[in-house]
CSV table of C-alpha atoms and ligand atoms in Angstrom, one decimal:
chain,number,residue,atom,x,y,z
A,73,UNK,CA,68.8,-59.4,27.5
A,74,UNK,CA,68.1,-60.3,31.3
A,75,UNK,CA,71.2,-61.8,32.6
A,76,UNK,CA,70.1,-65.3,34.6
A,77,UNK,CA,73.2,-66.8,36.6
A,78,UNK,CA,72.9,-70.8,36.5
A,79,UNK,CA,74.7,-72.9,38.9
A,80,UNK,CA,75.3,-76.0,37.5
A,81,UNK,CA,74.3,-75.2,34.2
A,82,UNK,CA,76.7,-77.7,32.6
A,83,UNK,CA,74.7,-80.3,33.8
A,84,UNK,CA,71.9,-82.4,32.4
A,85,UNK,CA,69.0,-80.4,33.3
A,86,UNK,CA,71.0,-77.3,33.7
A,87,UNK,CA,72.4,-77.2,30.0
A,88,UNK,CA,68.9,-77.6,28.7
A,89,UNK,CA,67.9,-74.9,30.6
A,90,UNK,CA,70.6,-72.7,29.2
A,91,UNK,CA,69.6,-73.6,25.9
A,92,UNK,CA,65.8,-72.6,26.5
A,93,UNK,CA,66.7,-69.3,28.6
A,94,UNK,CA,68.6,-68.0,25.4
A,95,UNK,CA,66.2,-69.1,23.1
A,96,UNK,CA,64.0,-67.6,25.5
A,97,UNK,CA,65.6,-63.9,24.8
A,98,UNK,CA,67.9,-64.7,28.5
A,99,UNK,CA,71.5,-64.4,28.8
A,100,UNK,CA,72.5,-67.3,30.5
A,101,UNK,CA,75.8,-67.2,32.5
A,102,UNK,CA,77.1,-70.7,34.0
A,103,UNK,CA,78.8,-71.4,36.8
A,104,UNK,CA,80.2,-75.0,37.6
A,105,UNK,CA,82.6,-76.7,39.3
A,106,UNK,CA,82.7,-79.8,36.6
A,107,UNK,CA,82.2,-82.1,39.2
A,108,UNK,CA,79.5,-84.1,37.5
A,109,UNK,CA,79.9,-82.3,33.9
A,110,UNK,CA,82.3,-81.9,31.1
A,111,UNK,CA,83.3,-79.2,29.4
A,112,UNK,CA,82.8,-80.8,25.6
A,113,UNK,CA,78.7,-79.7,27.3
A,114,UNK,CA,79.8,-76.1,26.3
A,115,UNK,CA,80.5,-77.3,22.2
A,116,UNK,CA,77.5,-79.0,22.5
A,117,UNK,CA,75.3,-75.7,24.0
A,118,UNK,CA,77.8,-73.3,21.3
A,119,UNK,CA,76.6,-75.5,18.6
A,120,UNK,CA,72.7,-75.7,19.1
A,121,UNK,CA,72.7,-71.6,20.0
A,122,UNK,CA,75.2,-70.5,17.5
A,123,UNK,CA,76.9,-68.1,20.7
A,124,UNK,CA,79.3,-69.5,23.5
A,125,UNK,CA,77.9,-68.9,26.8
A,126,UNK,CA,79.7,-67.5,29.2
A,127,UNK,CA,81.2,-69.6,31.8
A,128,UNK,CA,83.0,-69.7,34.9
A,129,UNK,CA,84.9,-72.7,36.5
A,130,UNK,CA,83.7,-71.8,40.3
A,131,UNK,CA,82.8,-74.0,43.2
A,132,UNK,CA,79.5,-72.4,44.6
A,133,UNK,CA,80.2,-73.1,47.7
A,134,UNK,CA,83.7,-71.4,47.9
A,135,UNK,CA,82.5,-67.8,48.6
A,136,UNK,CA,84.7,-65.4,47.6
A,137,UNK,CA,85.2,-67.2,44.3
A,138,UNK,CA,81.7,-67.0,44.0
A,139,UNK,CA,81.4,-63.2,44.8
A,140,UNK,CA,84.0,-63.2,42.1
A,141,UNK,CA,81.8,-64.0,39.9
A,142,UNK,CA,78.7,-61.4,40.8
A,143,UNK,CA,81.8,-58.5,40.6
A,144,UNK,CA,83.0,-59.9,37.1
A,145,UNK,CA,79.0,-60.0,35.8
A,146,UNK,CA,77.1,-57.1,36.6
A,147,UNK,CA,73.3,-56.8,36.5
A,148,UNK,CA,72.4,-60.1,37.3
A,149,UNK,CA,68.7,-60.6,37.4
A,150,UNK,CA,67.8,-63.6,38.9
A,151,UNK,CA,70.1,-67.0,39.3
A,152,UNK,CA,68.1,-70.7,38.9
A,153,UNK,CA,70.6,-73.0,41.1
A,154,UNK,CA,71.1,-76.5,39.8
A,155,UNK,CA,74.5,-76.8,41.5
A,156,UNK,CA,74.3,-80.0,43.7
A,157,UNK,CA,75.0,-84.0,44.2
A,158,UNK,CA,72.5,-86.2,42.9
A,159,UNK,CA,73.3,-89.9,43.4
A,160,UNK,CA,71.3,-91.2,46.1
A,161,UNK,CA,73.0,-94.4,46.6
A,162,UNK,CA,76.7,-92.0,47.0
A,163,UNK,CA,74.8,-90.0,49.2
A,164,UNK,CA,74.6,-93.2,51.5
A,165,UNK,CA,78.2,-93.4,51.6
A,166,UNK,CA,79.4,-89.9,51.7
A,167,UNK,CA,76.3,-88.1,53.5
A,168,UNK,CA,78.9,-85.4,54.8
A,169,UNK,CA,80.1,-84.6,51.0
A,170,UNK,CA,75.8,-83.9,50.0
A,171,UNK,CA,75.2,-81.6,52.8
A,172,UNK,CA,78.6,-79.8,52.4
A,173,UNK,CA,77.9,-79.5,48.9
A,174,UNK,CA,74.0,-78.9,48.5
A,175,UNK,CA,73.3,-77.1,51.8
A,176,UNK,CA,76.6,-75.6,51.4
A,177,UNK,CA,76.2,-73.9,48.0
A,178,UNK,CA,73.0,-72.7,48.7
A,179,UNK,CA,73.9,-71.1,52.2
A,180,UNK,CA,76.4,-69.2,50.0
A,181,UNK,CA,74.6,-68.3,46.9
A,182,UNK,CA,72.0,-66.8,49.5
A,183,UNK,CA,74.6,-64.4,51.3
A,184,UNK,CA,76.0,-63.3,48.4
A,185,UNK,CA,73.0,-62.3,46.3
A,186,UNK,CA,72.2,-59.9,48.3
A,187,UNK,CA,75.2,-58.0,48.5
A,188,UNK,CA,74.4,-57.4,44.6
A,189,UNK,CA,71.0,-56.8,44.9
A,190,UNK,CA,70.1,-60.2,43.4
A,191,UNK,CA,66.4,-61.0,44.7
A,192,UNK,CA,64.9,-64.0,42.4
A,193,UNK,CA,65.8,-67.0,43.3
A,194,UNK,CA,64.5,-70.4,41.4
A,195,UNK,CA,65.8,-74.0,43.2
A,196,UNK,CA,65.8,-77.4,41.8
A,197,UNK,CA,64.1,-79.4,44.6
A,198,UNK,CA,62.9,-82.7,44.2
A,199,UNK,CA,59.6,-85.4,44.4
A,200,UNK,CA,61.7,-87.3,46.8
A,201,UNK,CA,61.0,-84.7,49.3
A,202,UNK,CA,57.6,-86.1,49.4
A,203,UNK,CA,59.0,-89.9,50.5
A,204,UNK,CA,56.7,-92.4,50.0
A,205,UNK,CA,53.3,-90.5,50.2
A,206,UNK,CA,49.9,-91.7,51.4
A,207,UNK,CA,47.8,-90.9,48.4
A,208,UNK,CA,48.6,-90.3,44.9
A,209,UNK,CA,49.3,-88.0,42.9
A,210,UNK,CA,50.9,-85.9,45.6
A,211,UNK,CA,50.3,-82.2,45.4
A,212,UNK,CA,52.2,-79.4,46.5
A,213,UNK,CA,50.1,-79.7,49.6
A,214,UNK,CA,50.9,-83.3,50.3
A,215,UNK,CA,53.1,-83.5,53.8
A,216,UNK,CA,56.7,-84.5,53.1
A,217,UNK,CA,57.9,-87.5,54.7
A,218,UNK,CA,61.1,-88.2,56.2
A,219,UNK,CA,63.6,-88.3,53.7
A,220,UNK,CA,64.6,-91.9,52.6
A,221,UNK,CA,68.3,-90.8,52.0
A,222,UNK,CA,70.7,-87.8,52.7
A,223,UNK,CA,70.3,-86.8,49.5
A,224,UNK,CA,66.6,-86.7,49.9
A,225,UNK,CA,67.4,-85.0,53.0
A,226,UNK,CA,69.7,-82.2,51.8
A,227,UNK,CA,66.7,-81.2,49.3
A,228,UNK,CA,64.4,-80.8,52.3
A,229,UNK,CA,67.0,-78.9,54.6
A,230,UNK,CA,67.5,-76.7,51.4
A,231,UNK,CA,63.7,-75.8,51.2
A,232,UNK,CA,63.3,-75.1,55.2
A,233,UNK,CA,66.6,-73.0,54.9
A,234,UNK,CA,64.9,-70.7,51.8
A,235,UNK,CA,61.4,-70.4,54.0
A,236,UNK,CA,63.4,-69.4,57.2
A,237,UNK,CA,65.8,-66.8,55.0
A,238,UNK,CA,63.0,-65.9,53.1
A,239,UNK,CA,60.5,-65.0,56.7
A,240,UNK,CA,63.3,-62.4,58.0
A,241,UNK,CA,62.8,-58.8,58.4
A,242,UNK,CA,63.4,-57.0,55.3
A,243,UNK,CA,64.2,-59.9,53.2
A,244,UNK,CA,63.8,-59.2,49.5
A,245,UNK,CA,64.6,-62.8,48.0
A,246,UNK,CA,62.0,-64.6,46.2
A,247,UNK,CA,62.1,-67.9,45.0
A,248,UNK,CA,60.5,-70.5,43.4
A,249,UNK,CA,61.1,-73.6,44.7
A,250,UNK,CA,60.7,-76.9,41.3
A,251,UNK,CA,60.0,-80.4,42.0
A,252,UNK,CA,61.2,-82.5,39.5
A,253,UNK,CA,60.1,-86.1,38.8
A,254,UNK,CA,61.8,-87.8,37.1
A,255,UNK,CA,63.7,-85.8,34.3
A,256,UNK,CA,64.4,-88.2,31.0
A,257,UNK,CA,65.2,-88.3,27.3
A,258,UNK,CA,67.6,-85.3,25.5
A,259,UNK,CA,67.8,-82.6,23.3
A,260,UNK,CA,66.1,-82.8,19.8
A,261,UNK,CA,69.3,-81.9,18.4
A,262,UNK,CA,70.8,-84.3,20.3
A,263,UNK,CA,73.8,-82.5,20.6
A,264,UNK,CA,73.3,-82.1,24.7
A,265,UNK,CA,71.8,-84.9,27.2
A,266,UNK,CA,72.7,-87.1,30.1
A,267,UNK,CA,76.3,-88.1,30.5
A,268,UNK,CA,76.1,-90.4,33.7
A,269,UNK,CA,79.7,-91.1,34.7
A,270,UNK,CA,79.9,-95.0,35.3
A,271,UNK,CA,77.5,-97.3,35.8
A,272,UNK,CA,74.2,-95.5,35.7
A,273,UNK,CA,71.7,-95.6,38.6
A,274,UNK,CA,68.6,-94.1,36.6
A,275,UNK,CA,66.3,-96.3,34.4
A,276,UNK,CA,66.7,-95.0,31.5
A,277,UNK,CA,70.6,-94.3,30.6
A,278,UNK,CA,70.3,-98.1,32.0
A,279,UNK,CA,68.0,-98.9,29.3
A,280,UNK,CA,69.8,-96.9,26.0
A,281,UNK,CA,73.2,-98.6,27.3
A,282,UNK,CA,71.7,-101.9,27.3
A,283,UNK,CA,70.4,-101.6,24.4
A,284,UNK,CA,73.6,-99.6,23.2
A,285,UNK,CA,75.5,-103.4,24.2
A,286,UNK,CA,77.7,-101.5,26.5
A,287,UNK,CA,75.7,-103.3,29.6
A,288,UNK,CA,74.4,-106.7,29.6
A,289,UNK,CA,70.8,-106.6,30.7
A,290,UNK,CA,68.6,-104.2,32.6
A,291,UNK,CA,67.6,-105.6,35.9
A,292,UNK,CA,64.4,-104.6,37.1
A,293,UNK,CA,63.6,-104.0,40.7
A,294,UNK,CA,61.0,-105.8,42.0
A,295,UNK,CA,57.8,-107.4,40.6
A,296,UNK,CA,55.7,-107.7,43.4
A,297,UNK,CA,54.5,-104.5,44.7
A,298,UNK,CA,50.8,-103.2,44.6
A,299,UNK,CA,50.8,-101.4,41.5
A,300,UNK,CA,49.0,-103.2,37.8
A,301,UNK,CA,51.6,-105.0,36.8
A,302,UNK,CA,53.8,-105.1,39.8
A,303,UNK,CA,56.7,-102.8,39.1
A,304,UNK,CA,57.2,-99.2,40.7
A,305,UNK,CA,55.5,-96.1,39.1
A,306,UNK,CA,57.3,-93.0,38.2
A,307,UNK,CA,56.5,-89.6,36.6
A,308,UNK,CA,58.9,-89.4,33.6
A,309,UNK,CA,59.5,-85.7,32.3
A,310,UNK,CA,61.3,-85.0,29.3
A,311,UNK,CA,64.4,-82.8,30.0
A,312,UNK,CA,63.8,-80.1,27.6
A,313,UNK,CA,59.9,-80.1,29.0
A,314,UNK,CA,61.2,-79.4,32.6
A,315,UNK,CA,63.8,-76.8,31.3
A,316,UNK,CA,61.0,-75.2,30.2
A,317,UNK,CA,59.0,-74.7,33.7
A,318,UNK,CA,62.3,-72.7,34.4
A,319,UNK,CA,61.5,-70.4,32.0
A,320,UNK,CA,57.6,-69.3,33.1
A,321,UNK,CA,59.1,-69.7,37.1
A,322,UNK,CA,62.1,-66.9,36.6
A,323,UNK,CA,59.6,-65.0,34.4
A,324,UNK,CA,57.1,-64.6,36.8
A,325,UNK,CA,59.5,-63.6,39.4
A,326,UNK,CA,60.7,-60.9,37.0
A,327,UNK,CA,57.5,-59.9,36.6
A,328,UNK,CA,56.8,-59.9,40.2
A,329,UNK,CA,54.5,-62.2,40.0
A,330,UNK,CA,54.5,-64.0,42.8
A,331,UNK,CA,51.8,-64.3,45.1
A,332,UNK,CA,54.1,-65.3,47.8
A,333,UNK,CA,57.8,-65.0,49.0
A,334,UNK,CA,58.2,-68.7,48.1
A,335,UNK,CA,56.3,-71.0,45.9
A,336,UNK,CA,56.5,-74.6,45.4
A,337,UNK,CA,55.3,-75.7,42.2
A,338,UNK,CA,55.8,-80.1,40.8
A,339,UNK,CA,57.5,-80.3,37.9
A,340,UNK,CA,55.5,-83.4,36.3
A,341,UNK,CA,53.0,-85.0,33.5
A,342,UNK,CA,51.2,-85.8,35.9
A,343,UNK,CA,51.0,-89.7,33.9
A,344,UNK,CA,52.4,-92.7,36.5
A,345,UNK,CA,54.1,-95.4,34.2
A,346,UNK,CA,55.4,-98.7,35.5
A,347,UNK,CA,58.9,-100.0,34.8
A,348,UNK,CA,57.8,-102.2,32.5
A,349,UNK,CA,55.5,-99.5,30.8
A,350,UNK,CA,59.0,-98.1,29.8
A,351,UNK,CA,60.6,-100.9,28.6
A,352,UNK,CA,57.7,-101.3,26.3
A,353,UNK,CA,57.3,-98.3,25.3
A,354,UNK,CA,60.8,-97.5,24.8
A,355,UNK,CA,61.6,-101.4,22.6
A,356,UNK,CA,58.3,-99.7,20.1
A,357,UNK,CA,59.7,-96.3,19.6
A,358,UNK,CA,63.5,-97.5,19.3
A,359,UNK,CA,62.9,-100.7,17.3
A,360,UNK,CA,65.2,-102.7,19.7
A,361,UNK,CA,64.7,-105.9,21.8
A,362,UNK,CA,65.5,-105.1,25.4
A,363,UNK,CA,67.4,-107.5,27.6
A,364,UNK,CA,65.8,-107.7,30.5
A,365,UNK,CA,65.7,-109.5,34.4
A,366,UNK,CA,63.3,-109.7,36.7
A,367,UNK,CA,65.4,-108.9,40.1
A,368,UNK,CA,65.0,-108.4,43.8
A,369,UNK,CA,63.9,-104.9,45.0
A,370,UNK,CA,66.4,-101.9,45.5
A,371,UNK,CA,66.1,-100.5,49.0
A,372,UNK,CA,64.9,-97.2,49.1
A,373,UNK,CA,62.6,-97.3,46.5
A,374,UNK,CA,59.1,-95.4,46.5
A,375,UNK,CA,56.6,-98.0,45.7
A,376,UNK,CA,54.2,-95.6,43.2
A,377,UNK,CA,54.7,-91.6,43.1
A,378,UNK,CA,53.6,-89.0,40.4
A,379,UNK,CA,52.4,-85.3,40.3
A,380,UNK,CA,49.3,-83.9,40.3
A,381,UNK,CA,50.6,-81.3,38.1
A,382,UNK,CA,47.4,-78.8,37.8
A,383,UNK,CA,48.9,-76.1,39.8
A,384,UNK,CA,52.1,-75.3,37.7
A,385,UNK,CA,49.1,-75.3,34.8
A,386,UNK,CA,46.7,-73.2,36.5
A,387,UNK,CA,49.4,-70.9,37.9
A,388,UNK,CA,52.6,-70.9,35.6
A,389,UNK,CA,50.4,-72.0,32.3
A,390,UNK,CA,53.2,-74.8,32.7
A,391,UNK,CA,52.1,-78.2,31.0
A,392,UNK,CA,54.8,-80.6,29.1
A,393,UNK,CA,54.2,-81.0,25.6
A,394,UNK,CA,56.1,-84.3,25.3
A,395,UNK,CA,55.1,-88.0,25.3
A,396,UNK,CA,57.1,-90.9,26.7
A,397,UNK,CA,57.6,-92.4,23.8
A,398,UNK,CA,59.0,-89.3,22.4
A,399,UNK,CA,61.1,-88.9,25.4
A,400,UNK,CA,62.5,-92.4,24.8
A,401,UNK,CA,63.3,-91.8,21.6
A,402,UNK,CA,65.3,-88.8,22.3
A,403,UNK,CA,67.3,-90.6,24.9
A,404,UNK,CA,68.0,-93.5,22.0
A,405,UNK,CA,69.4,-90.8,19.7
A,406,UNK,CA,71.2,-89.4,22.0
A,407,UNK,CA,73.0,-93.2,23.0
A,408,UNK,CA,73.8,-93.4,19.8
A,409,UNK,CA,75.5,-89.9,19.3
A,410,UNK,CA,78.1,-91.1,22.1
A,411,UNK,CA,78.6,-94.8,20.6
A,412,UNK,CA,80.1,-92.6,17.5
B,280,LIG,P1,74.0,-83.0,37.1
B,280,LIG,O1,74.9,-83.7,38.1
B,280,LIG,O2,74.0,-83.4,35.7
B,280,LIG,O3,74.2,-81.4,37.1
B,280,LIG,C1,74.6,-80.7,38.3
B,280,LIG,C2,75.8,-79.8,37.9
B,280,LIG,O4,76.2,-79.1,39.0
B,280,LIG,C3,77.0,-80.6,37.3
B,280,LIG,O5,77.4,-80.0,36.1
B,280,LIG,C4,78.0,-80.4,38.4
B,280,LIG,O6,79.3,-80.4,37.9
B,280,LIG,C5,77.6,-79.1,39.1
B,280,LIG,N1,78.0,-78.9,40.5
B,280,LIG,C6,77.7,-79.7,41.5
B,280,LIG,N2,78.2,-79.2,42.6
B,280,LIG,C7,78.7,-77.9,42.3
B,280,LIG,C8,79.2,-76.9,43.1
B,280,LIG,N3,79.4,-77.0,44.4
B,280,LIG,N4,79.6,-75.8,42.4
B,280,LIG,C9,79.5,-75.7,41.1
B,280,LIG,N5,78.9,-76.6,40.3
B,280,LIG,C10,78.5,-77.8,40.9
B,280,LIG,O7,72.5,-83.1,37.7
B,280,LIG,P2,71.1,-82.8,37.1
B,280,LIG,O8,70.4,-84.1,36.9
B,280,LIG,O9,71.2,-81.8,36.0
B,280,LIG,O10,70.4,-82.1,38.4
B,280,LIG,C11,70.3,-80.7,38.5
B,280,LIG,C12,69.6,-80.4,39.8
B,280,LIG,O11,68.3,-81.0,39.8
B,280,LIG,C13,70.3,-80.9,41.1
B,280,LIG,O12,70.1,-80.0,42.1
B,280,LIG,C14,69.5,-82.2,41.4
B,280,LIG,O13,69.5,-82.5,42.7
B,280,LIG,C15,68.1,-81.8,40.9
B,280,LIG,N6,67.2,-82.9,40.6
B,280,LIG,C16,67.6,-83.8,39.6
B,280,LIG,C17,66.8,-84.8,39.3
B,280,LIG,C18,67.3,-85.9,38.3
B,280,LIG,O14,66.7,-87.0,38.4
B,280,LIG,N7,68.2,-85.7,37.5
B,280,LIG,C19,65.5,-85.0,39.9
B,280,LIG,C20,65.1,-84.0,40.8
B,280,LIG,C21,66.0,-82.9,41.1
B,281,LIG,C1,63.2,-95.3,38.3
B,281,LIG,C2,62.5,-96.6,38.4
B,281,LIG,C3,63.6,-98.2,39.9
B,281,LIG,C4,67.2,-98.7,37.5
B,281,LIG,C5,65.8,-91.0,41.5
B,281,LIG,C6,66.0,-90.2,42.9
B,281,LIG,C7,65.0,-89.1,43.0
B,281,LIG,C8,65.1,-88.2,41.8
B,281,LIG,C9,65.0,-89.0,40.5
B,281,LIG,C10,66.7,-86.5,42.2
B,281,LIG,C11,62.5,-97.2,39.9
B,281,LIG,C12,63.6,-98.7,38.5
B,281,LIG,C13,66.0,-98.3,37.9
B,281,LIG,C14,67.4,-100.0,37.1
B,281,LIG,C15,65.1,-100.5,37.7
B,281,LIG,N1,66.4,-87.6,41.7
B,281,LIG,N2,64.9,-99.1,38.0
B,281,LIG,N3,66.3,-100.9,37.2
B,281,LIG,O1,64.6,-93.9,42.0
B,281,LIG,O2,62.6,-92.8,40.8
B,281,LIG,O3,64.5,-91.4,41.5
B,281,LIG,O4,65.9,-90.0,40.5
B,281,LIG,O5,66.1,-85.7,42.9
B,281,LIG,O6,65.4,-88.4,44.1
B,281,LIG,O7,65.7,-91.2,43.9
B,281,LIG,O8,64.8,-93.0,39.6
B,281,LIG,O9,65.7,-93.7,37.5
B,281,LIG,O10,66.7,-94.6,39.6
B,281,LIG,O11,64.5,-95.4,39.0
B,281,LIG,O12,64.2,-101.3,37.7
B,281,LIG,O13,68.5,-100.5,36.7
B,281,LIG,O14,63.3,-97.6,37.7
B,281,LIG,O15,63.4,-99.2,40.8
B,281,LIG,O16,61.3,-97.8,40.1
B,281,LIG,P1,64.1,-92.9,41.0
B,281,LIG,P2,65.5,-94.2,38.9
């Protein structure tokens, strides 16, 4: 079994990824500092794959713990890096925290994976980079705009850094740089999925807690902008599609692949769906009345964005195999698992 290092794999995207890479015929090894994840994650991953996966308790950005853990796991063959901050509201309050973090753990990861030999790299970049983009759906070739938070910002710095590190003489890394939309629902099983710590900031853990009673209603932000029914439009991926693109991306730099030392490929359906579109479709394929509020719009917020997702098809043979509805009703079971 190839050995695939995952920073952050604890975390939501990260822990379905885990799942898939074993399932996959990978040994997954995790690294995570818990800082956004708890360790009951680890029962959950155990109990779907049958195996505990190994894990190490390690800040990515602390170095020599790091190194610590490329001397203590030979062989590794590629590493898909999750590790980071994600809140882009905190990231407004605490923009020094994001870069040390996500520029910090990457700058690290990349000095020491050489020193093992470790050349394939995949990253967990984002739509945001693309701000709010002139024409829709944005493309890998759509310029990015300034970034709307530091948050935003740290994923752009993190792709410049890669291209620059990447461009050196003799170089060997090769990555493959994943931009996610907007990641939803959980595990069939329902045994791993999104454990947002407070009050959440995404739609949809929004939605299953209202719905859940443990919030009062779901505001919505903003009616009025240019879109068919007047709320924002987003590209919703289910989770367990997404960790699949990791899959075909670390295999085709195993396989060498790779047409070029970096690619970018969107992680998307390629479908835009309103606000309200969810709300719908999630009170049909959960059976419960949402409480909803029509409320005044969150700064920040991209108007209308989703992928044109035909080159992770045409290249990676990528495509998501999940509807929304589907999605939502994963994220439901998955509320409900927690209520218990
Ligand atoms: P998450 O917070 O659930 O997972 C991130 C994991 O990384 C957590 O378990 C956290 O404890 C860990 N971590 C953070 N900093 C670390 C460090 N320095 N060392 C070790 N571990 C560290 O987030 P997620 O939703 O799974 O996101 C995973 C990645 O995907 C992130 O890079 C995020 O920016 C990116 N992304 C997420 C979304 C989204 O909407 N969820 C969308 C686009 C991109
Ligand atoms: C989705 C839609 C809200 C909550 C964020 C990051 C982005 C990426 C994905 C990491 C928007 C509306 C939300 C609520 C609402 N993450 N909404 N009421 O903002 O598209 O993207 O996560 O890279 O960088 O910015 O996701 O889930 O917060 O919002 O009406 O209580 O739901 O206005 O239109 P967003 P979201």
């Amino acid at each position: 079994m190839k050995k695939i290092l995952v920073t952050g794999g604890a975390g939501y995207i990260g822990s379905h990824a885990v799942v898939e890479l074993y399932q996959a015929g990978y040994q997954p090894v995790i690294v995570d500092n818990f800082s956004n994840s708890e360790e009951s994650v680890l029962a959950g991953i155990e109990s779907i794959l049958g195996v505990a996966v190994p894990t190490y308790r390690v800040d990515c950005a602390d170095e020599a713990a790091l190194r610590g853990v490329f001397e203590a796991e030979p062989n590794i063959a590629g590493v898909i890096h999750f590790a980071a901050f994600k809140a882009v509201g905190e990231s407004v309050q605490k923009p020094l925290a994001y870069f040390q973090n996500n520029v910090g753990s990457l700058l690290t990861l990349l000095a020491v994976m050489p020193e093992f030999g470790v050349e394939n790299l995949v990253f967990s970049s984002s739509c945001t980079v693309y701000g709010i983009p002139d024409a829709l759906p944005v493309t890998e070739a759509t310029p990015t705009k300034p970034a709307s938070s530091p948050y935003g910002r740290t994923k752009q710095m993190c792709e410049e850094i890669i291209h620059d590190v990447s461009g050196a003489p003799d170089n060997k890394l090769r990555t493959i740089l994943l931009r996610y939309f907007n990641p939803i629902g959980a595990h069939d099983s329902a045994k791993i999925g999104e454990l947002p710590l407070g009050v959440p900031n995404n739609l949809v853990p929004f939605i299953t807690q209202t719905a859940a009673g443990i919030r009062e209603k779901l505001t919505i932000f903003g009616n009025d902008y240019d879109t068919p029914d007047g709320t924002n439009i987003r590209d919703y991926i289910h989770v367990v599609d997404l960790a699949k693109a990791h899959i075909v991306a670390v295999q085709r730099l195993l396989d060498h692949k790779a047409d070029e030392t970096v690619e970018t490929f969107n992680v998307g359906t390629g479908n835009g769906n309103t606000v309200l579109d969810v709300v719908q479709t999630f009170e049909k394929a959960s059976g419960q009345k949402l409480n909803y509020v029509i409320g005044p719009r969150r700064p920040g917020d991209v108007p209308a964005i989703y992928a044109d997702a035909t080159k992770a098809e045409q290249v990676l043979g990528f495509k998501t195999e999940t509807s929304l509805a589907d999605s939502l009703a994963s994220a439901w079971k998955w509320q409900q698992t927690l209520k218990k």
